[in-house]
Amino acid sequence: MTRQIVAADIGGTHARFALATCEGSTLTLDEPVTLKTADHGSFQLAWQEFGRRVGAPLPDALAISFAGPVGGELLKLTNNPWVIRPALIPEKLGVKDYVVVNDFGAVAHAVAAFDGTAYMHLCGPDGPLPTEGMITILGPGTGLGVAGLLRDGADYRVIETEGGHVDFAPLDALEDRILAELRRSFRRVSVERILSGRGLMNIYEALASIEGRPAELRDEKLLWGAALDGSDSLAAAALDRFCLTLGAVAGDLALAQGASAVAIGGGLGFRLKDHLPRSGFRDRFIAKGRFERRMDGLPVKLITHPQPGLFGAAAAFAKAFPC
């Protein structure tokens, strides 16, 4: 059986749409269309714009990846004025079947469906992800997404979490001082205050204060550019701390979830693909005291697929409504 699906990946700034085709166990994704949420008054209006661009009637099947909790009758995003009422989706959009999953839940569904070509190896044993046990999935982007993928041979279960909001735990004297600086602005400092697009700016400003230097880079895009190309020493130092913290948090989450592997996604995760292998990521990932040998035996992969959210939403649909 072959079925077409509209996959949608909704974030605070962009909504991405693509047609997906499900045929048995095979899932393919067409070229995505990216719309700015600020340019459209609602998800329904963005859906209609996507339909105009496709130039044909849209399928009666919809899979949504949503950057936030998906339980309840009303879905809202912090940085997006859209409101989605799942119960009204069939009436408003004319679809018959639909699924709504958390954005990193969608990434977990994608990991369950990907083959080995969708990853770059970071550290640990260089082999395929295991088909049994837990895989920890995390990734920095606008926020820090965290999910779990529990595999049992041919079947799997996705565990959606808000693990990005656990407390930030400093691991050396400099990070103690960074935490103290961040507490001037935040009553509670979660790891998302560090591991996100805005997180690099938070580290940069804290280091500037510690160094007694002005924080001259005020634009996040310019800061990330200067950090990645090394043209600003303070920005580069902030990026080093970002990568160290990502390694530490990935290791903590893997321990907490009893994972046998880790997959890192998120827009910033992919942006760091050339930097992470040269950073202190691995050292912090395995630095878990008596569990260091165990941590060094976990394969850690970076997701390189360009649209894991869209692909994963379609995969979630295919699991709920087998093709």
Short mmCIF file of C-alpha atoms in Angstrom, two decimals:
data_model
loop_
_atom_site.label_atom_id
_atom_site.label_comp_id
_atom_site.label_asym_id
_atom_site.label_seq_id
_atom_site.Cartn_x
_atom_site.Cartn_y
_atom_site.Cartn_z
CA MET A 1 0.00 0.00 0.00
CA THR A 2 1.28 3.46 -0.94
CA ARG A 3 0.15 6.60 0.85
CA GLN A 4 1.10 10.26 0.63
CA ILE A 5 1.49 12.31 3.80
CA VAL A 6 2.01 15.99 4.50
CA ALA A 7 4.83 16.29 7.03
CA ALA A 8 5.09 19.56 8.98
CA ASP A 9 7.86 20.65 11.34
CA ILE A 10 6.70 23.65 13.40
CA GLY A 11 9.14 25.77 15.36
CA GLY A 12 9.17 29.23 16.83
CA THR A 13 10.57 30.89 13.70
CA HIS A 14 9.88 28.55 10.78
CA ALA A 15 7.29 26.02 9.66
CA ARG A 16 8.61 23.44 7.23
CA PHE A 17 6.35 21.32 5.04
CA ALA A 18 7.03 18.43 2.69
CA LEU A 19 5.16 15.68 0.95
CA ALA A 20 6.22 12.22 2.09
CA THR A 21 5.45 8.87 0.48
CA CYS A 22 5.03 5.76 2.60
CA GLU A 23 5.15 2.37 0.87
CA GLY A 24 5.47 -0.57 3.22
CA SER A 25 8.65 0.00 5.22
CA THR A 26 10.01 2.54 2.72
CA LEU A 27 9.63 6.26 3.45
CA THR A 28 10.72 9.04 1.08
CA LEU A 29 10.59 12.80 1.55
CA ASP A 30 10.13 15.40 -1.19
CA GLU A 31 11.93 18.74 -1.21
CA PRO A 32 10.74 20.79 1.78
CA VAL A 33 9.10 24.22 1.71
CA THR A 34 10.13 26.60 4.51
CA LEU A 35 7.77 29.36 5.63
CA LYS A 36 8.33 32.03 8.26
CA THR A 37 5.70 31.79 10.96
CA ALA A 38 5.66 35.59 11.26
CA ASP A 39 4.42 35.79 7.65
CA HIS A 40 1.28 33.75 8.35
CA GLY A 41 -1.48 34.29 10.89
CA SER A 42 -2.09 30.63 11.70
CA PHE A 43 -1.03 27.09 10.91
CA GLN A 44 -4.12 26.74 8.70
CA LEU A 45 -3.05 29.72 6.58
CA ALA A 46 0.49 28.31 6.27
CA TRP A 47 -1.03 24.94 5.28
CA GLN A 48 -3.02 26.70 2.55
CA GLU A 49 0.10 28.48 1.32
CA PHE A 50 1.93 25.16 1.11
CA GLY A 51 -1.00 23.78 -0.89
CA ARG A 52 -0.76 26.71 -3.31
CA ARG A 53 2.94 26.03 -3.80
CA VAL A 54 2.35 22.33 -4.39
CA GLY A 55 -0.30 23.25 -6.98
CA ALA A 56 -2.46 20.19 -6.30
CA PRO A 57 -4.88 18.98 -3.62
CA LEU A 58 -3.02 18.01 -0.45
CA PRO A 59 -3.23 14.44 0.90
CA ASP A 60 -5.71 13.61 3.66
CA ALA A 61 -2.90 12.53 5.99
CA LEU A 62 -0.87 14.87 8.20
CA ALA A 63 2.11 14.40 10.52
CA ILE A 64 3.19 17.33 12.71
CA SER A 65 6.46 17.72 14.58
CA PHE A 66 5.83 20.38 17.23
CA ALA A 67 8.50 22.20 19.24
CA GLY A 68 6.87 21.84 22.65
CA PRO A 69 4.72 19.53 24.78
CA VAL A 70 1.95 17.93 22.72
CA GLY A 71 -0.47 16.79 25.41
CA GLY A 72 -3.77 18.57 26.01
CA GLU A 73 -6.40 20.25 23.89
CA LEU A 74 -4.35 23.35 23.02
CA LEU A 75 -0.80 23.47 21.66
CA LYS A 76 1.17 26.71 22.02
CA LEU A 77 4.77 27.73 21.37
CA THR A 78 6.63 30.27 23.45
CA ASN A 79 8.00 32.18 20.44
CA ASN A 80 5.17 31.52 18.00
CA PRO A 81 1.68 33.09 18.23
CA TRP A 82 0.04 30.14 16.49
CA VAL A 83 -2.44 28.04 18.45
CA ILE A 84 -3.21 24.49 17.32
CA ARG A 85 -6.22 22.53 18.55
CA PRO A 86 -5.56 18.93 17.48
CA ALA A 87 -9.24 17.94 17.71
CA LEU A 88 -10.10 20.52 15.03
CA ILE A 89 -7.42 19.41 12.53
CA PRO A 90 -9.75 17.17 10.46
CA GLU A 91 -12.41 19.90 10.19
CA LYS A 92 -10.05 22.83 9.51
CA LEU A 93 -7.59 21.11 7.18
CA GLY A 94 -9.71 18.40 5.59
CA VAL A 95 -7.47 15.55 6.69
CA LYS A 96 -8.64 12.08 7.68
CA ASP A 97 -5.70 10.80 9.72
CA TYR A 98 -3.09 12.76 11.64
CA VAL A 99 -0.42 12.48 14.33
CA VAL A 100 1.23 15.21 16.43
CA VAL A 101 4.57 14.50 18.09
CA ASN A 102 7.07 16.57 20.03
CA ASP A 103 9.93 17.85 17.85
CA PHE A 104 12.56 15.61 19.44
CA GLY A 105 10.08 12.79 19.60
CA ALA A 106 10.02 13.17 15.82
CA VAL A 107 13.82 13.03 15.70
CA ALA A 108 13.65 9.79 17.70
CA HIS A 109 11.20 8.34 15.16
CA ALA A 110 13.64 9.38 12.44
CA VAL A 111 16.53 7.62 14.17
CA ALA A 112 14.40 4.48 14.33
CA ALA A 113 13.86 4.66 10.56
CA PHE A 114 17.25 5.93 9.33
CA ASP A 115 19.92 3.77 7.77
CA GLY A 116 23.61 4.25 8.55
CA THR A 117 24.10 6.95 5.91
CA ALA A 118 22.22 9.52 8.04
CA TYR A 119 25.02 9.82 10.64
CA MET A 120 28.56 10.96 11.21
CA HIS A 121 30.56 9.10 13.88
CA LEU A 122 31.72 11.24 16.82
CA CYS A 123 33.22 8.92 19.42
CA GLY A 124 33.02 5.47 20.95
CA PRO A 125 32.89 2.27 18.86
CA ASP A 126 32.44 3.07 15.18
CA GLY A 127 29.55 0.77 14.33
CA PRO A 128 25.81 0.95 13.67
CA LEU A 129 23.40 2.04 16.36
CA PRO A 130 22.15 -0.96 18.35
CA THR A 131 18.80 -2.56 17.53
CA GLU A 132 18.17 -3.39 21.20
CA GLY A 133 18.01 -1.08 24.21
CA MET A 134 17.83 2.66 24.78
CA ILE A 135 19.30 5.35 22.52
CA THR A 136 19.57 8.82 24.04
CA ILE A 137 18.72 11.58 21.55
CA LEU A 138 19.49 15.24 22.18
CA GLY A 139 20.30 18.35 20.25
CA PRO A 140 20.78 22.09 20.67
CA GLY A 141 18.81 24.50 18.53
CA THR A 142 16.43 27.25 19.58
CA GLY A 143 16.28 25.22 22.81
CA LEU A 144 17.71 21.87 23.88
CA GLY A 145 15.65 18.89 22.78
CA VAL A 146 15.88 15.51 24.53
CA ALA A 147 14.14 12.20 23.82
CA GLY A 148 14.69 8.50 24.25
CA LEU A 149 14.35 5.71 21.69
CA LEU A 150 13.73 2.28 23.22
CA ARG A 151 14.37 -0.43 20.65
CA ASP A 152 13.28 -4.03 20.81
CA GLY A 153 14.47 -5.63 17.62
CA ALA A 154 11.99 -4.78 14.87
CA ASP A 155 9.81 -2.60 17.10
CA TYR A 156 10.50 0.56 19.09
CA ARG A 157 8.99 3.09 21.46
CA VAL A 158 9.70 6.82 21.60
CA ILE A 159 9.90 8.54 24.98
CA GLU A 160 9.38 12.31 24.76
CA THR A 161 10.97 14.35 27.55
CA GLU A 162 11.74 17.90 28.67
CA GLY A 163 15.29 16.89 29.64
CA GLY A 164 16.71 20.14 28.30
CA HIS A 165 15.42 21.86 31.42
CA VAL A 166 17.48 19.94 33.99
CA ASP A 167 19.89 22.00 36.09
CA PHE A 168 23.25 23.07 34.71
CA ALA A 169 26.04 21.44 36.75
CA PRO A 170 29.44 23.22 36.56
CA LEU A 171 32.43 20.88 36.46
CA ASP A 172 35.36 23.22 37.10
CA ALA A 173 36.19 26.57 38.71
CA LEU A 174 35.56 28.57 35.53
CA GLU A 175 32.12 27.04 35.10
CA ASP A 176 31.41 27.87 38.75
CA ARG A 177 32.03 31.50 37.84
CA ILE A 178 29.96 31.24 34.64
CA LEU A 179 27.06 29.87 36.69
CA ALA A 180 27.40 32.72 39.18
CA GLU A 181 27.26 35.24 36.32
CA LEU A 182 24.20 33.61 34.77
CA ARG A 183 22.40 33.65 38.09
CA ARG A 184 22.44 37.43 37.88
CA SER A 185 20.01 37.10 34.96
CA PHE A 186 18.20 33.81 35.67
CA ARG A 187 16.71 32.60 38.93
CA ARG A 188 17.36 29.03 37.78
CA VAL A 189 20.05 28.07 35.26
CA SER A 190 19.05 25.04 33.21
CA VAL A 191 21.31 23.36 30.65
CA GLU A 192 19.18 24.97 27.94
CA ARG A 193 20.56 28.35 29.09
CA ILE A 194 23.93 27.04 27.88
CA LEU A 195 23.10 24.60 25.08
CA SER A 196 20.99 26.61 22.66
CA GLY A 197 21.37 29.36 20.09
CA ARG A 198 21.02 31.98 22.79
CA GLY A 199 23.16 29.85 25.10
CA LEU A 200 26.38 30.72 23.31
CA MET A 201 25.62 34.41 23.89
CA ASN A 202 25.00 33.68 27.58
CA ILE A 203 28.41 32.02 27.89
CA TYR A 204 30.08 34.78 25.88
CA GLU A 205 28.62 37.53 28.05
CA ALA A 206 29.55 35.67 31.23
CA LEU A 207 33.16 35.23 30.04
CA ALA A 208 33.33 38.89 29.06
CA SER A 209 32.26 39.88 32.56
CA ILE A 210 34.78 37.51 34.14
CA GLU A 211 37.56 38.87 31.89
CA GLY A 212 36.53 42.47 32.49
CA ARG A 213 36.11 42.98 28.74
CA PRO A 214 33.21 44.43 26.76
CA ALA A 215 30.93 41.91 25.02
CA GLU A 216 31.28 43.51 21.59
CA LEU A 217 29.38 40.90 19.56
CA ARG A 218 25.70 41.55 20.21
CA ASP A 219 24.20 39.68 17.28
CA GLU A 220 23.83 35.90 17.67
CA LYS A 221 24.58 35.14 14.01
CA LEU A 222 27.76 37.22 14.10
CA LEU A 223 28.75 35.58 17.38
CA TRP A 224 28.33 32.07 16.02
CA GLY A 225 30.29 32.99 12.90
CA ALA A 226 33.16 34.45 14.91
CA ALA A 227 33.15 31.47 17.28
CA LEU A 228 33.28 28.91 14.47
CA ASP A 229 35.99 30.64 12.43
CA GLY A 230 38.02 31.62 15.51
CA SER A 231 38.22 35.29 14.54
CA ASP A 232 37.27 36.44 18.06
CA SER A 233 39.11 34.84 20.99
CA LEU A 234 36.29 35.40 23.48
CA ALA A 235 33.71 33.89 21.11
CA ALA A 236 36.01 30.92 20.49
CA ALA A 237 36.39 30.39 24.25
CA ALA A 238 32.59 30.47 24.61
CA LEU A 239 32.26 27.82 21.90
CA ASP A 240 34.81 25.60 23.66
CA ARG A 241 32.69 25.78 26.81
CA PHE A 242 29.57 25.04 24.75
CA CYS A 243 31.13 21.84 23.37
CA LEU A 244 32.44 20.77 26.78
CA THR A 245 28.98 21.20 28.28
CA LEU A 246 27.33 19.35 25.41
CA GLY A 247 29.63 16.40 26.06
CA ALA A 248 28.94 16.44 29.79
CA VAL A 249 25.17 16.72 29.38
CA ALA A 250 25.04 14.02 26.68
CA GLY A 251 26.90 11.70 29.06
CA ASP A 252 24.64 12.56 32.01
CA LEU A 253 21.50 11.89 29.97
CA ALA A 254 22.89 8.61 28.64
CA LEU A 255 23.59 7.50 32.21
CA ALA A 256 20.16 8.62 33.41
CA GLN A 257 18.39 6.79 30.58
CA GLY A 258 20.56 3.65 30.75
CA ALA A 259 21.46 4.19 27.11
CA SER A 260 23.52 1.93 24.89
CA ALA A 261 24.14 4.71 22.33
CA VAL A 262 23.66 8.44 21.75
CA ALA A 263 22.48 10.38 18.69
CA ILE A 264 22.92 14.16 18.51
CA GLY A 265 20.69 16.29 16.31
CA GLY A 266 19.44 19.85 16.30
CA GLY A 267 20.38 22.62 13.93
CA LEU A 268 23.37 23.62 16.03
CA GLY A 269 24.51 20.03 16.41
CA PHE A 270 24.85 19.77 12.63
CA ARG A 271 26.52 23.17 12.47
CA LEU A 272 29.20 21.89 14.87
CA LYS A 273 29.96 18.74 12.87
CA ASP A 274 33.49 19.87 12.01
CA HIS A 275 34.17 21.36 15.44
CA LEU A 276 32.88 18.69 17.84
CA PRO A 277 35.44 16.00 16.93
CA ARG A 278 38.26 18.49 17.68
CA SER A 279 36.72 19.79 20.90
CA GLY A 280 36.63 18.43 24.44
CA PHE A 281 33.26 16.79 23.79
CA ARG A 282 34.50 13.21 24.11
CA ASP A 283 36.56 13.83 27.24
CA ARG A 284 33.58 15.33 29.04
CA PHE A 285 31.23 12.64 27.69
CA ILE A 286 33.20 9.78 29.21
CA ALA A 287 34.33 11.60 32.41
CA LYS A 288 31.82 9.85 34.67
CA GLY A 289 34.10 8.44 37.37
CA ARG A 290 33.52 4.72 37.92
CA PHE A 291 31.46 4.58 34.71
CA GLU A 292 34.18 5.94 32.41
CA ARG A 293 34.83 2.59 30.74
CA ARG A 294 31.11 2.08 30.15
CA MET A 295 30.76 5.56 28.64
CA ASP A 296 33.74 4.98 26.35
CA GLY A 297 31.96 1.92 25.00
CA LEU A 298 28.89 3.82 23.80
CA PRO A 299 28.70 4.80 20.12
CA VAL A 300 27.93 8.51 19.72
CA LYS A 301 26.60 9.67 16.34
CA LEU A 302 25.79 13.07 14.86
CA ILE A 303 22.66 13.15 12.69
CA THR A 304 23.52 14.55 9.25
CA HIS A 305 20.15 14.08 7.55
CA PRO A 306 19.00 17.58 6.47
CA GLN A 307 15.39 17.25 7.72
CA PRO A 308 15.14 14.81 10.63
CA GLY A 309 12.06 16.59 12.02
CA LEU A 310 10.06 16.22 8.82
CA PHE A 311 11.29 12.70 8.15
CA GLY A 312 10.58 11.72 11.76
CA ALA A 313 7.06 13.16 11.70
CA ALA A 314 6.32 11.07 8.62
CA ALA A 315 7.87 8.02 10.31
CA ALA A 316 5.64 8.60 13.36
CA PHE A 317 2.61 8.66 11.06
CA ALA A 318 3.71 5.44 9.34
CA LYS A 319 4.02 3.75 12.74
CA ALA A 320 0.53 4.90 13.80
CA PHE A 321 -1.06 4.16 10.41
CA PRO A 322 0.99 1.39 8.73
CA CYS A 323 1.19 1.76 4.96
#
